[in-house]
mmCIF file of C-alpha atoms in Angstrom:
data_model
loop_
_atom_site.group_PDB
_atom_site.id
_atom_site.type_symbol
_atom_site.label_atom_id
_atom_site.label_comp_id
_atom_site.label_asym_id
_atom_site.label_seq_id
_atom_site.Cartn_x
_atom_site.Cartn_y
_atom_site.Cartn_z
ATOM 1 C CA MET H 29 -18.586 32.727 -9.564
ATOM 2 C CA SER H 30 -20.626 30.010 -7.947
ATOM 3 C CA LEU H 31 -20.117 26.255 -7.923
ATOM 4 C CA LEU H 32 -22.511 23.703 -9.370
ATOM 5 C CA LEU H 33 -22.546 21.761 -6.073
ATOM 6 C CA ASP H 34 -25.469 23.033 -4.041
ATOM 7 C CA PRO H 35 -24.658 25.213 -1.014
ATOM 8 C CA ALA H 36 -26.082 22.720 1.511
ATOM 9 C CA ALA H 37 -23.685 20.046 0.209
ATOM 10 C CA GLN H 38 -20.791 22.540 0.299
ATOM 11 C CA ASP H 39 -21.611 23.254 3.934
ATOM 12 C CA LEU H 40 -21.992 19.574 4.852
ATOM 13 C CA LEU H 41 -18.674 18.535 3.319
ATOM 14 C CA PHE H 42 -16.464 21.602 3.718
ATOM 15 C CA ARG H 43 -17.762 24.906 5.019
ATOM 16 C CA GLU H 44 -19.541 23.845 8.204
ATOM 17 C CA ALA H 45 -17.950 20.437 8.739
ATOM 18 C CA ARG H 46 -15.223 20.404 11.367
ATOM 19 C CA THR H 47 -12.721 17.967 12.856
ATOM 20 C CA ALA H 48 -14.427 16.734 16.039
ATOM 21 C CA ASN H 49 -12.525 16.197 19.267
ATOM 22 C CA THR H 50 -15.510 15.031 21.354
ATOM 23 C CA PHE H 51 -18.420 12.775 20.422
ATOM 24 C CA THR H 52 -21.860 11.755 21.680
ATOM 25 C CA ASP H 53 -22.551 8.117 22.644
ATOM 26 C CA GLU H 54 -24.660 7.431 19.540
ATOM 27 C CA PRO H 55 -23.192 4.336 17.851
ATOM 28 C CA VAL H 56 -21.870 4.288 14.286
ATOM 29 C CA THR H 57 -23.197 1.176 12.577
ATOM 30 C CA ASP H 58 -21.596 -1.113 10.010
ATOM 31 C CA GLU H 59 -24.437 -0.098 7.682
ATOM 32 C CA GLN H 60 -23.286 3.516 7.905
ATOM 33 C CA VAL H 61 -19.692 2.563 7.132
ATOM 34 C CA GLN H 62 -20.896 0.458 4.215
ATOM 35 C CA ALA H 63 -22.920 3.400 2.841
ATOM 36 C CA ILE H 64 -19.841 5.613 3.146
ATOM 37 C CA TYR H 65 -17.647 3.064 1.387
ATOM 38 C CA ASP H 66 -20.215 2.527 -1.372
ATOM 39 C CA LEU H 67 -19.985 6.233 -2.156
ATOM 40 C CA VAL H 68 -16.286 6.954 -1.812
ATOM 41 C CA LYS H 69 -15.052 3.808 -3.552
ATOM 42 C CA TYR H 70 -15.753 5.703 -6.798
ATOM 43 C CA GLY H 71 -13.146 8.381 -6.088
ATOM 44 C CA PRO H 72 -10.311 8.229 -8.640
ATOM 45 C CA THR H 73 -6.941 6.500 -8.091
ATOM 46 C CA SER H 74 -4.063 5.827 -10.512
ATOM 47 C CA LEU H 75 -5.034 2.871 -12.730
ATOM 48 C CA ASN H 76 -7.935 2.275 -10.339
ATOM 49 C CA GLN H 77 -5.424 0.867 -7.831
ATOM 50 C CA SER H 78 -7.778 1.385 -4.871
ATOM 51 C CA PRO H 79 -5.110 0.539 -2.244
ATOM 52 C CA LEU H 80 -6.972 1.884 0.828
ATOM 53 C CA ARG H 81 -7.740 -0.695 3.512
ATOM 54 C CA VAL H 82 -9.773 0.049 6.644
ATOM 55 C CA VAL H 83 -9.661 -1.620 10.059
ATOM 56 C CA LEU H 84 -12.685 -0.825 12.238
ATOM 57 C CA VAL H 85 -11.649 -1.020 15.874
ATOM 58 C CA ARG H 86 -14.835 -2.169 17.591
ATOM 59 C CA SER H 87 -13.957 -4.458 20.517
ATOM 60 C CA PRO H 88 -13.054 -2.787 23.846
ATOM 61 C CA GLU H 89 -9.898 -4.892 23.972
ATOM 62 C CA ALA H 90 -8.731 -3.731 20.513
ATOM 63 C CA ARG H 91 -9.622 -0.136 21.372
ATOM 64 C CA GLU H 92 -7.414 -0.319 24.459
ATOM 65 C CA ARG H 93 -4.513 -1.667 22.420
ATOM 66 C CA LEU H 94 -4.921 1.159 19.899
ATOM 67 C CA VAL H 95 -5.160 3.928 22.490
ATOM 68 C CA ARG H 96 -1.756 2.908 23.859
ATOM 69 C CA HIS H 97 -0.174 3.756 20.494
ATOM 70 C CA MET H 98 -1.800 7.182 20.158
ATOM 71 C CA ALA H 99 -0.013 10.414 21.077
ATOM 72 C CA GLU H 100 -1.045 11.576 24.541
ATOM 73 C CA GLY H 101 -3.210 14.405 23.217
ATOM 74 C CA ASN H 102 -5.151 11.958 21.050
ATOM 75 C CA GLN H 103 -5.742 9.214 23.632
ATOM 76 C CA LYS H 104 -8.905 10.483 25.302
ATOM 77 C CA LYS H 105 -10.805 11.114 22.087
ATOM 78 C CA THR H 106 -9.670 7.793 20.611
ATOM 79 C CA ALA H 107 -10.868 6.047 23.773
ATOM 80 C CA THR H 108 -14.308 7.674 23.700
ATOM 81 C CA ALA H 109 -15.270 8.009 20.015
ATOM 82 C CA PRO H 110 -18.201 5.758 18.991
ATOM 83 C CA LEU H 111 -16.074 4.207 16.256
ATOM 84 C CA VAL H 112 -12.371 4.342 15.399
ATOM 85 C CA ALA H 113 -10.920 3.336 12.035
ATOM 86 C CA ILE H 114 -7.314 2.655 11.079
ATOM 87 C CA LEU H 115 -6.716 3.689 7.457
ATOM 88 C CA ALA H 116 -3.866 1.845 5.740
ATOM 89 C CA ALA H 117 -2.253 1.406 2.318
ATOM 90 C CA ASP H 118 -2.020 -2.087 0.827
ATOM 91 C CA ASN H 119 1.465 -2.337 -0.680
ATOM 92 C CA GLU H 120 0.436 -5.504 -2.530
ATOM 93 C CA PHE H 121 -2.434 -3.726 -4.341
ATOM 94 C CA HIS H 122 -1.010 -4.861 -7.680
ATOM 95 C CA GLU H 123 -2.396 -8.357 -7.062
ATOM 96 C CA GLU H 124 -5.901 -6.894 -7.573
ATOM 97 C CA LEU H 125 -5.051 -4.936 -10.749
ATOM 98 C CA PRO H 126 -6.123 -7.624 -13.252
ATOM 99 C CA GLN H 127 -9.588 -7.363 -11.681
ATOM 100 C CA LEU H 128 -9.561 -3.580 -11.160
ATOM 101 C CA PHE H 129 -8.040 -2.450 -14.462
ATOM 102 C CA PRO H 130 -9.033 -5.154 -16.962
ATOM 103 C CA HIS H 131 -8.366 -3.112 -20.112
ATOM 104 C CA PHE H 132 -4.609 -3.028 -19.432
ATOM 105 C CA PRO H 133 -3.627 -6.566 -18.399
ATOM 106 C CA GLN H 134 0.076 -5.616 -18.049
ATOM 107 C CA ALA H 135 -0.655 -3.155 -15.241
ATOM 108 C CA LYS H 136 0.184 -5.713 -12.585
ATOM 109 C CA ASP H 137 3.610 -6.389 -14.114
ATOM 110 C CA ILE H 138 4.620 -2.712 -13.874
ATOM 111 C CA PHE H 139 4.477 -3.023 -10.097
ATOM 112 C CA ALA H 140 5.425 -6.656 -9.580
ATOM 113 C CA GLY H 141 9.201 -6.189 -9.488
ATOM 114 C CA ASP H 142 9.698 -3.193 -7.222
ATOM 115 C CA ARG H 143 8.313 -2.939 -3.709
ATOM 116 C CA GLY H 144 9.568 0.660 -3.394
ATOM 117 C CA VAL H 145 7.551 1.766 -6.422
ATOM 118 C CA ARG H 146 4.514 -0.027 -5.013
ATOM 119 C CA GLU H 147 4.880 1.603 -1.592
ATOM 120 C CA LYS H 148 5.081 5.048 -3.128
ATOM 121 C CA SER H 149 2.051 4.497 -5.350
ATOM 122 C CA ALA H 150 0.069 2.865 -2.537
ATOM 123 C CA ALA H 151 0.806 5.772 -0.178
ATOM 124 C CA LEU H 152 -0.250 8.385 -2.751
ATOM 125 C CA ASN H 153 -3.442 6.663 -3.811
ATOM 126 C CA ALA H 154 -4.531 5.386 -0.396
ATOM 127 C CA THR H 155 -4.066 8.927 0.948
ATOM 128 C CA LEU H 156 -6.331 10.286 -1.802
ATOM 129 C CA GLN H 157 -8.851 7.634 -0.768
ATOM 130 C CA ALA H 158 -8.413 8.586 2.898
ATOM 131 C CA ALA H 159 -9.532 12.108 1.962
ATOM 132 C CA TYR H 160 -12.537 10.717 0.066
ATOM 133 C CA PHE H 161 -13.329 8.608 3.157
ATOM 134 C CA ILE H 162 -13.169 11.642 5.479
ATOM 135 C CA LEU H 163 -15.587 13.497 3.199
ATOM 136 C CA GLY H 164 -17.759 10.365 3.024
ATOM 137 C CA ILE H 165 -18.028 10.359 6.821
ATOM 138 C CA ARG H 166 -19.271 13.938 6.578
ATOM 139 C CA ALA H 167 -21.642 12.945 3.754
ATOM 140 C CA ALA H 168 -23.215 10.503 6.235
ATOM 141 C CA GLY H 169 -23.935 13.354 8.643
ATOM 142 C CA LEU H 170 -21.123 12.312 10.981
ATOM 143 C CA ALA H 171 -17.984 14.104 12.114
ATOM 144 C CA ALA H 172 -14.506 12.773 11.369
ATOM 145 C CA GLY H 173 -11.487 13.223 13.609
ATOM 146 C CA PRO H 174 -8.443 12.239 11.519
ATOM 147 C CA MET H 175 -5.193 11.926 13.490
ATOM 148 C CA ALA H 176 -1.555 11.449 12.476
ATOM 149 C CA GLY H 177 -0.211 11.843 16.019
ATOM 150 C CA LEU H 178 0.485 8.184 16.808
ATOM 151 C CA ASP H 179 3.177 5.516 16.870
ATOM 152 C CA PHE H 180 2.864 4.244 13.299
ATOM 153 C CA GLU H 181 5.248 1.351 13.794
ATOM 154 C CA GLY H 182 3.350 0.234 16.884
ATOM 155 C CA VAL H 183 -0.024 0.417 15.117
ATOM 156 C CA GLN H 184 1.357 -1.533 12.172
ATOM 157 C CA LYS H 185 2.732 -4.295 14.422
ATOM 158 C CA GLU H 186 -0.411 -4.474 16.528
ATOM 159 C CA PHE H 187 -3.096 -4.373 13.826
ATOM 160 C CA LEU H 188 -1.567 -4.843 10.363
ATOM 161 C CA ASP H 189 1.285 -6.735 8.705
ATOM 162 C CA ASP H 190 4.396 -5.888 6.694
ATOM 163 C CA ASP H 191 2.345 -5.408 3.540
ATOM 164 C CA HIS H 192 0.081 -2.739 5.027
ATOM 165 C CA THR H 193 1.304 0.738 5.985
ATOM 166 C CA PRO H 194 -0.882 2.766 8.378
ATOM 167 C CA LEU H 195 -1.693 6.299 7.168
ATOM 168 C CA MET H 196 -3.846 7.702 9.954
ATOM 169 C CA VAL H 197 -6.478 6.886 12.565
ATOM 170 C CA VAL H 198 -9.938 8.453 12.264
ATOM 171 C CA ASN H 199 -12.470 8.924 15.048
ATOM 172 C CA ILE H 200 -16.062 8.795 13.783
ATOM 173 C CA GLY H 201 -19.327 9.872 15.408
ATOM 174 C CA LYS H 202 -21.784 12.638 16.122
ATOM 175 C CA PRO H 203 -19.948 15.658 17.577
ATOM 176 C CA GLY H 204 -20.272 16.091 21.356
ATOM 177 C CA PRO H 205 -20.092 19.202 23.543
ATOM 178 C CA GLU H 206 -17.310 21.662 22.710
ATOM 179 C CA ALA H 207 -16.287 19.369 19.864
ATOM 180 C CA TRP H 208 -13.884 21.777 18.199
ATOM 181 C CA PHE H 209 -11.603 24.768 18.450
ATOM 182 C CA PRO H 210 -12.515 27.943 16.538
ATOM 183 C CA ARG H 211 -11.697 27.312 12.888
ATOM 184 C CA GLY H 212 -8.131 28.213 11.966
ATOM 185 C CA PRO H 213 -7.491 30.726 9.193
ATOM 186 C CA ARG H 214 -6.797 29.435 5.667
ATOM 187 C CA LEU H 215 -4.108 30.632 3.271
ATOM 188 C CA ALA H 216 -5.156 33.246 0.725
ATOM 189 C CA TYR H 217 -5.604 32.104 -2.877
ATOM 190 C CA ASP H 218 -2.567 34.073 -3.996
ATOM 191 C CA ASP H 219 -0.377 32.381 -1.384
ATOM 192 C CA VAL H 220 -1.288 28.945 -2.748
ATOM 193 C CA VAL H 221 -1.922 29.338 -6.483
ATOM 194 C CA THR H 222 0.601 30.719 -8.969
ATOM 195 C CA THR H 223 0.366 30.890 -12.761
ATOM 196 C CA VAL H 224 3.027 30.285 -15.400
ATOM 197 C CA MET S 5 -28.995 3.036 4.825
ATOM 198 C CA SER S 6 -28.881 6.346 3.006
ATOM 199 C CA LEU S 7 -26.450 9.210 3.315
ATOM 200 C CA LEU S 8 -27.342 12.742 4.391
ATOM 201 C CA LEU S 9 -25.642 14.187 1.298
ATOM 202 C CA ASP S 10 -28.292 14.574 -1.375
ATOM 203 C CA PRO S 11 -28.164 12.116 -4.303
ATOM 204 C CA ALA S 12 -27.453 14.812 -6.916
ATOM 205 C CA ALA S 13 -24.338 15.844 -4.983
ATOM 206 C CA GLN S 14 -23.290 12.185 -4.613
ATOM 207 C CA ASP S 15 -23.571 11.806 -8.384
ATOM 208 C CA LEU S 16 -21.736 15.052 -9.133
ATOM 209 C CA LEU S 17 -18.771 14.244 -6.877
ATOM 210 C CA PHE S 18 -18.536 10.447 -6.979
ATOM 211 C CA ARG S 19 -21.095 8.279 -8.739
ATOM 212 C CA GLU S 20 -21.313 9.928 -12.158
ATOM 213 C CA ALA S 21 -18.061 11.911 -12.141
ATOM 214 C CA ARG S 22 -15.265 10.309 -14.131
ATOM 215 C CA THR S 23 -11.599 10.922 -14.896
ATOM 216 C CA ALA S 24 -11.667 12.682 -18.283
ATOM 217 C CA ASN S 25 -9.142 11.916 -21.006
ATOM 218 C CA THR S 26 -10.519 14.364 -23.592
ATOM 219 C CA PHE S 27 -11.879 17.886 -23.157
ATOM 220 C CA THR S 28 -13.869 20.522 -25.026
ATOM 221 C CA ASP S 29 -12.285 23.890 -25.888
ATOM 222 C CA GLU S 30 -14.285 25.767 -23.253
ATOM 223 C CA PRO S 31 -11.781 27.713 -21.113
ATOM 224 C CA VAL S 32 -11.425 27.255 -17.345
ATOM 225 C CA THR S 33 -11.203 30.702 -15.780
ATOM 226 C CA ASP S 34 -9.203 31.926 -12.804
ATOM 227 C CA GLU S 35 -12.551 32.740 -11.196
ATOM 228 C CA GLN S 36 -13.508 29.061 -11.382
ATOM 229 C CA VAL S 37 -10.224 27.990 -9.822
ATOM 230 C CA GLN S 38 -10.683 30.569 -7.100
ATOM 231 C CA ALA S 39 -14.218 29.274 -6.365
ATOM 232 C CA ILE S 40 -12.820 25.723 -6.155
ATOM 233 C CA TYR S 41 -10.034 26.811 -3.818
ATOM 234 C CA ASP S 42 -12.407 28.827 -1.633
ATOM 235 C CA LEU S 43 -14.383 25.621 -1.035
ATOM 236 C CA VAL S 44 -11.669 22.997 -0.660
ATOM 237 C CA LYS S 45 -9.350 25.098 1.487
ATOM 238 C CA TYR S 46 -11.623 24.085 4.388
ATOM 239 C CA GLY S 47 -10.760 20.385 4.094
ATOM 240 C CA PRO S 48 -8.899 19.152 7.189
ATOM 241 C CA THR S 49 -5.107 18.761 7.463
ATOM 242 C CA SER S 50 -2.890 17.929 10.464
ATOM 243 C CA LEU S 51 -2.569 21.052 12.612
ATOM 244 C CA ASN S 52 -4.128 22.973 9.704
ATOM 245 C CA GLN S 53 -0.796 22.655 7.873
ATOM 246 C CA SER S 54 -2.363 23.312 4.465
ATOM 247 C CA PRO S 55 0.816 22.418 2.512
ATOM 248 C CA LEU S 56 -0.783 22.118 -0.951
ATOM 249 C CA ARG S 57 0.536 24.517 -3.583
ATOM 250 C CA VAL S 58 -0.872 24.794 -7.099
ATOM 251 C CA VAL S 59 0.833 25.935 -10.305
ATOM 252 C CA LEU S 60 -1.604 26.755 -13.124
ATOM 253 C CA VAL S 61 0.121 26.142 -16.434
ATOM 254 C CA ARG S 62 -1.502 28.726 -18.719
ATOM 255 C CA SER S 63 1.058 29.992 -21.248
ATOM 256 C CA PRO S 64 1.603 27.887 -24.404
ATOM 257 C CA GLU S 65 5.330 27.943 -23.729
ATOM 258 C CA ALA S 66 4.931 26.554 -20.194
ATOM 259 C CA ARG S 67 2.446 23.959 -21.439
ATOM 260 C CA GLU S 68 5.015 22.727 -23.969
ATOM 261 C CA ARG S 69 7.666 22.432 -21.297
ATOM 262 C CA LEU S 70 5.292 20.437 -19.078
ATOM 263 C CA VAL S 71 4.151 18.076 -21.835
ATOM 264 C CA ARG S 72 7.759 17.009 -22.396
ATOM 265 C CA HIS S 73 7.889 15.659 -18.828
ATOM 266 C CA MET S 74 4.660 13.668 -19.061
ATOM 267 C CA ALA S 75 4.575 9.936 -19.795
ATOM 268 C CA GLU S 76 3.833 9.303 -23.468
ATOM 269 C CA GLY S 77 0.261 8.157 -22.806
ATOM 270 C CA ASN S 78 -0.466 11.406 -20.941
ATOM 271 C CA GLN S 79 1.078 13.873 -23.409
ATOM 272 C CA LYS S 80 -1.840 14.414 -25.775
ATOM 273 C CA LYS S 81 -4.411 15.088 -23.076
ATOM 274 C CA THR S 82 -2.005 17.363 -21.188
ATOM 275 C CA ALA S 83 -1.384 19.293 -24.419
ATOM 276 C CA THR S 84 -5.085 19.770 -25.174
ATOM 277 C CA ALA S 85 -6.832 20.228 -21.795
ATOM 278 C CA PRO S 86 -8.229 23.750 -21.279
ATOM 279 C CA LEU S 87 -6.238 24.082 -18.069
ATOM 280 C CA VAL S 88 -3.462 22.039 -16.466
ATOM 281 C CA ALA S 89 -2.429 22.322 -12.811
ATOM 282 C CA ILE S 90 0.672 21.001 -11.081
ATOM 283 C CA LEU S 91 -0.147 20.041 -7.481
ATOM 284 C CA ALA S 92 2.810 20.165 -5.092
ATOM 285 C CA ALA S 93 3.639 19.879 -1.398
ATOM 286 C CA ASP S 94 5.403 22.789 0.327
ATOM 287 C CA ASN S 95 8.068 21.224 2.542
ATOM 288 C CA GLU S 96 8.532 24.555 4.323
ATOM 289 C CA PHE S 97 4.865 24.705 5.375
ATOM 290 C CA HIS S 98 5.931 25.111 9.013
ATOM 291 C CA GLU S 99 6.808 28.749 8.327
ATOM 292 C CA GLU S 100 3.051 29.436 8.008
ATOM 293 C CA LEU S 101 2.028 27.528 11.170
ATOM 294 C CA PRO S 102 2.071 30.515 13.556
ATOM 295 C CA GLN S 103 -0.574 32.066 11.282
ATOM 296 C CA LEU S 104 -2.485 28.829 10.532
ATOM 297 C CA PHE S 105 -2.529 27.260 14.011
ATOM 298 C CA PRO S 106 -2.414 30.218 16.401
ATOM 299 C CA HIS S 107 -3.642 28.349 19.506
ATOM 300 C CA PHE S 108 -0.464 26.204 19.603
ATOM 301 C CA PRO S 109 2.441 28.589 19.031
ATOM 302 C CA GLN S 110 5.037 25.788 19.411
ATOM 303 C CA ALA S 111 3.720 23.942 16.355
ATOM 304 C CA LYS S 112 6.330 25.492 14.096
ATOM 305 C CA ASP S 113 9.175 24.307 16.334
ATOM 306 C CA ILE S 114 8.072 20.646 16.097
ATOM 307 C CA PHE S 115 8.927 20.743 12.408
ATOM 308 C CA ALA S 116 11.763 23.265 12.331
ATOM 309 C CA GLY S 117 14.614 20.856 12.989
ATOM 310 C CA ASP S 118 13.892 17.900 10.699
ATOM 311 C CA ARG S 119 13.356 18.243 6.966
ATOM 312 C CA GLY S 120 12.501 14.510 6.692
ATOM 313 C CA VAL S 121 9.628 14.853 9.165
ATOM 314 C CA ARG S 122 8.401 17.902 7.268
ATOM 315 C CA GLU S 123 8.543 16.127 3.898
ATOM 316 C CA LYS S 124 6.530 13.217 5.227
ATOM 317 C CA SER S 125 3.897 15.435 6.804
ATOM 318 C CA ALA S 126 3.741 17.707 3.739
ATOM 319 C CA ALA S 127 3.262 14.724 1.404
ATOM 320 C CA LEU S 128 0.461 13.243 3.534
ATOM 321 C CA ASN S 129 -1.431 16.476 4.006
ATOM 322 C CA ALA S 130 -0.925 17.929 0.533
ATOM 323 C CA THR S 131 -2.175 14.611 -0.912
ATOM 324 C CA LEU S 132 -5.322 14.860 1.216
ATOM 325 C CA GLN S 133 -5.742 18.372 -0.153
ATOM 326 C CA ALA S 134 -5.141 17.116 -3.704
ATOM 327 C CA ALA S 135 -8.131 14.803 -3.244
ATOM 328 C CA TYR S 136 -10.230 17.708 -1.938
ATOM 329 C CA PHE S 137 -9.110 19.718 -4.981
ATOM 330 C CA ILE S 138 -10.115 16.939 -7.408
ATOM 331 C CA LEU S 139 -13.563 16.816 -5.801
ATOM 332 C CA GLY S 140 -13.691 20.627 -5.889
ATOM 333 C CA ILE S 141 -13.122 20.552 -9.650
ATOM 334 C CA ARG S 142 -16.105 18.227 -9.895
ATOM 335 C CA ALA S 143 -18.102 20.508 -7.576
ATOM 336 C CA ALA S 144 -17.562 23.260 -10.170
ATOM 337 C CA GLY S 145 -19.173 21.083 -12.847
ATOM 338 C CA LEU S 146 -15.826 20.315 -14.468
ATOM 339 C CA ALA S 147 -13.981 17.058 -15.028
ATOM 340 C CA ALA S 148 -10.573 16.355 -13.510
ATOM 341 C CA GLY S 149 -7.894 14.194 -15.084
ATOM 342 C CA PRO S 150 -5.312 13.534 -12.354
ATOM 343 C CA MET S 151 -2.066 11.921 -13.562
ATOM 344 C CA ALA S 152 0.934 10.429 -11.785
ATOM 345 C CA GLY S 153 2.577 9.168 -14.992
ATOM 346 C CA LEU S 154 5.273 11.806 -15.375
ATOM 347 C CA ASP S 155 8.924 12.612 -14.712
ATOM 348 C CA PHE S 156 8.595 14.067 -11.209
ATOM 349 C CA GLU S 157 12.206 15.193 -11.007
ATOM 350 C CA GLY S 158 11.903 16.946 -14.362
ATOM 351 C CA VAL S 159 8.682 18.720 -13.350
ATOM 352 C CA GLN S 160 10.241 19.794 -10.067
ATOM 353 C CA LYS S 161 13.318 21.253 -11.793
ATOM 354 C CA GLU S 162 11.298 22.951 -14.500
ATOM 355 C CA PHE S 163 8.481 24.481 -12.435
ATOM 356 C CA LEU S 164 9.251 24.265 -8.709
ATOM 357 C CA ASP S 165 12.240 24.426 -6.384
ATOM 358 C CA ASP S 166 13.910 22.175 -3.809
ATOM 359 C CA ASP S 167 11.318 23.072 -1.198
ATOM 360 C CA HIS S 168 8.335 21.949 -3.298
ATOM 361 C CA THR S 169 7.674 18.301 -4.190
ATOM 362 C CA PRO S 170 5.307 17.621 -7.103
ATOM 363 C CA LEU S 171 2.491 15.163 -6.318
ATOM 364 C CA MET S 172 0.562 14.967 -9.581
ATOM 365 C CA VAL S 173 -0.601 16.923 -12.619
ATOM 366 C CA VAL S 174 -4.330 17.479 -13.150
ATOM 367 C CA ASN S 175 -6.077 18.275 -16.433
ATOM 368 C CA ILE S 176 -9.198 20.380 -15.928
ATOM 369 C CA GLY S 177 -12.111 21.123 -18.281
ATOM 370 C CA LYS S 178 -15.460 20.070 -19.656
ATOM 371 C CA PRO S 179 -15.282 16.464 -20.868
ATOM 372 C CA GLY S 180 -14.990 16.028 -24.656
ATOM 373 C CA PRO S 181 -16.040 13.172 -26.946
ATOM 374 C CA GLU S 182 -15.256 9.660 -25.697
ATOM 375 C CA ALA S 183 -13.800 11.223 -22.578
ATOM 376 C CA TRP S 184 -13.473 8.006 -20.605
ATOM 377 C CA PHE S 185 -13.171 4.245 -20.538
ATOM 378 C CA PRO S 186 -16.027 2.188 -19.067
ATOM 379 C CA ARG S 187 -15.788 2.506 -15.301
ATOM 380 C CA GLY S 188 -13.546 -0.113 -13.704
ATOM 381 C CA PRO S 189 -14.967 -2.390 -11.002
ATOM 382 C CA ARG S 190 -14.426 -1.463 -7.359
ATOM 383 C CA LEU S 191 -13.387 -3.761 -4.522
ATOM 384 C CA ALA S 192 -16.170 -5.240 -2.412
ATOM 385 C CA TYR S 193 -16.682 -3.821 1.070
ATOM 386 C CA ASP S 194 -15.489 -7.040 2.684
ATOM 387 C CA ASP S 195 -12.241 -6.949 0.700
ATOM 388 C CA VAL S 196 -11.445 -3.483 2.051
ATOM 389 C CA VAL S 197 -12.955 -3.237 5.534
ATOM 390 C CA THR S 198 -12.155 -5.601 8.415
ATOM 391 C CA THR S 199 -13.237 -5.380 12.041
ATOM 392 C CA VAL S 200 -11.277 -6.132 15.206
#
C-alpha cells in the first residue's frame, strides 16, 4: 500500500526530516517565514479558529531574554539558532470568528462567556497549527527544533500577555554539524491502533 | 519566495485539501491506515514520547455507540463516513520511554511521580501527532473530517479508560457530493506573526 504523496515529499516532511540541535549561520528570512505561513495557514482548525500566534525573536537583546527562560539543555541551541520562534495560543481568538467563520455568525457567542472553554479550544487548535508550522518549516527546506523544556510562565510574562499562552519554542535553520541523535524507535502499529 | 516542497504536495496536504462533511461509500482499509501511520509516526514529539493512540471504530454496533456521543451537527457525517477514528492521548506514555528514548534512561522517572505533568505533556504531544495524522490522511489521497464537537467524557467512558484522554474524532474517506463549505478566510501574516 503506497501513499499518494510522492516519496520525496514524504522524506522531506517525515522520513528524513529530523529535529535539529545545531544549525549553520545561514539566516532565515522573513520571506521564508511568510512562505511557510502562507502554506500552513490552510491547515484545519475547529470552526476555522486559527488561534496560533507566532513571535519571531530576532533582536540579540530579545534572544538573551528568551535564553534565560529555557531549560539548561536547550539554552545553547536557542542562543545559536538562526531564528527562534515562540508559538502561542490566542485565548481571545473568538473576537476574529465573525471574520473567520462568516457562515455561522453565532460562533463568537459560543465562546464569549467562558474563558476556560476558550483556553481549552485555543490550546487544542493552536497545537494542531504548531504541528502544521513545524512541517511547514521542513517544507521550506529548513530544520525545526521544537522545545517544551522551558519556563512557560517566564516566557509568557516576558514576551506575551495574559491572553496568550505559550505552547513551545522552535529553533529554525539549516542543520549544522552533528545536528541530531540517531533516530529513536517508533511504536509498532499494533501498539498504537486498536479496532472496535 | 518558494518552498522546497513541490507544489502538488502543497496542494494535496494544504492548499486544495479540505475538511470533508460528506463521503463516498468507498471503504478505507486497514492497509491504508497502516501506510498513514508508517509515515506520520516519524513526526517529532518531546523526548519521542509518541503518546497518540488511535481507536478505529469499524463495527456497526460501535459506530452507533459513538454517534450518540457526537454533537447533533456531527452525527450524520459520523454515521456515514467510511471509517471513523477516535484520537486519544495516553497519559501513561512514560512507561514506553525506556524503549522510545534509550539515550536518556532517566526520562521515565521525570514523569513517573506526577500524573498532572504527564497529562499536560501527553495532550500537547498527542495533539501534535493528531495534526500529523490529519495530514497523513490527506497524503493517502483521502479527506479527513476532524471534530471536537462531542461529549468527551462519554467517549472516554464508552471507548477508553482513565489513562486515555480523547482529543477528537476524525471521519476518513473519499469526499462525497457537496463535501465542504466555501473555504473560510485566513488571518493575514501580520495579524499572526510579530517580531521582537
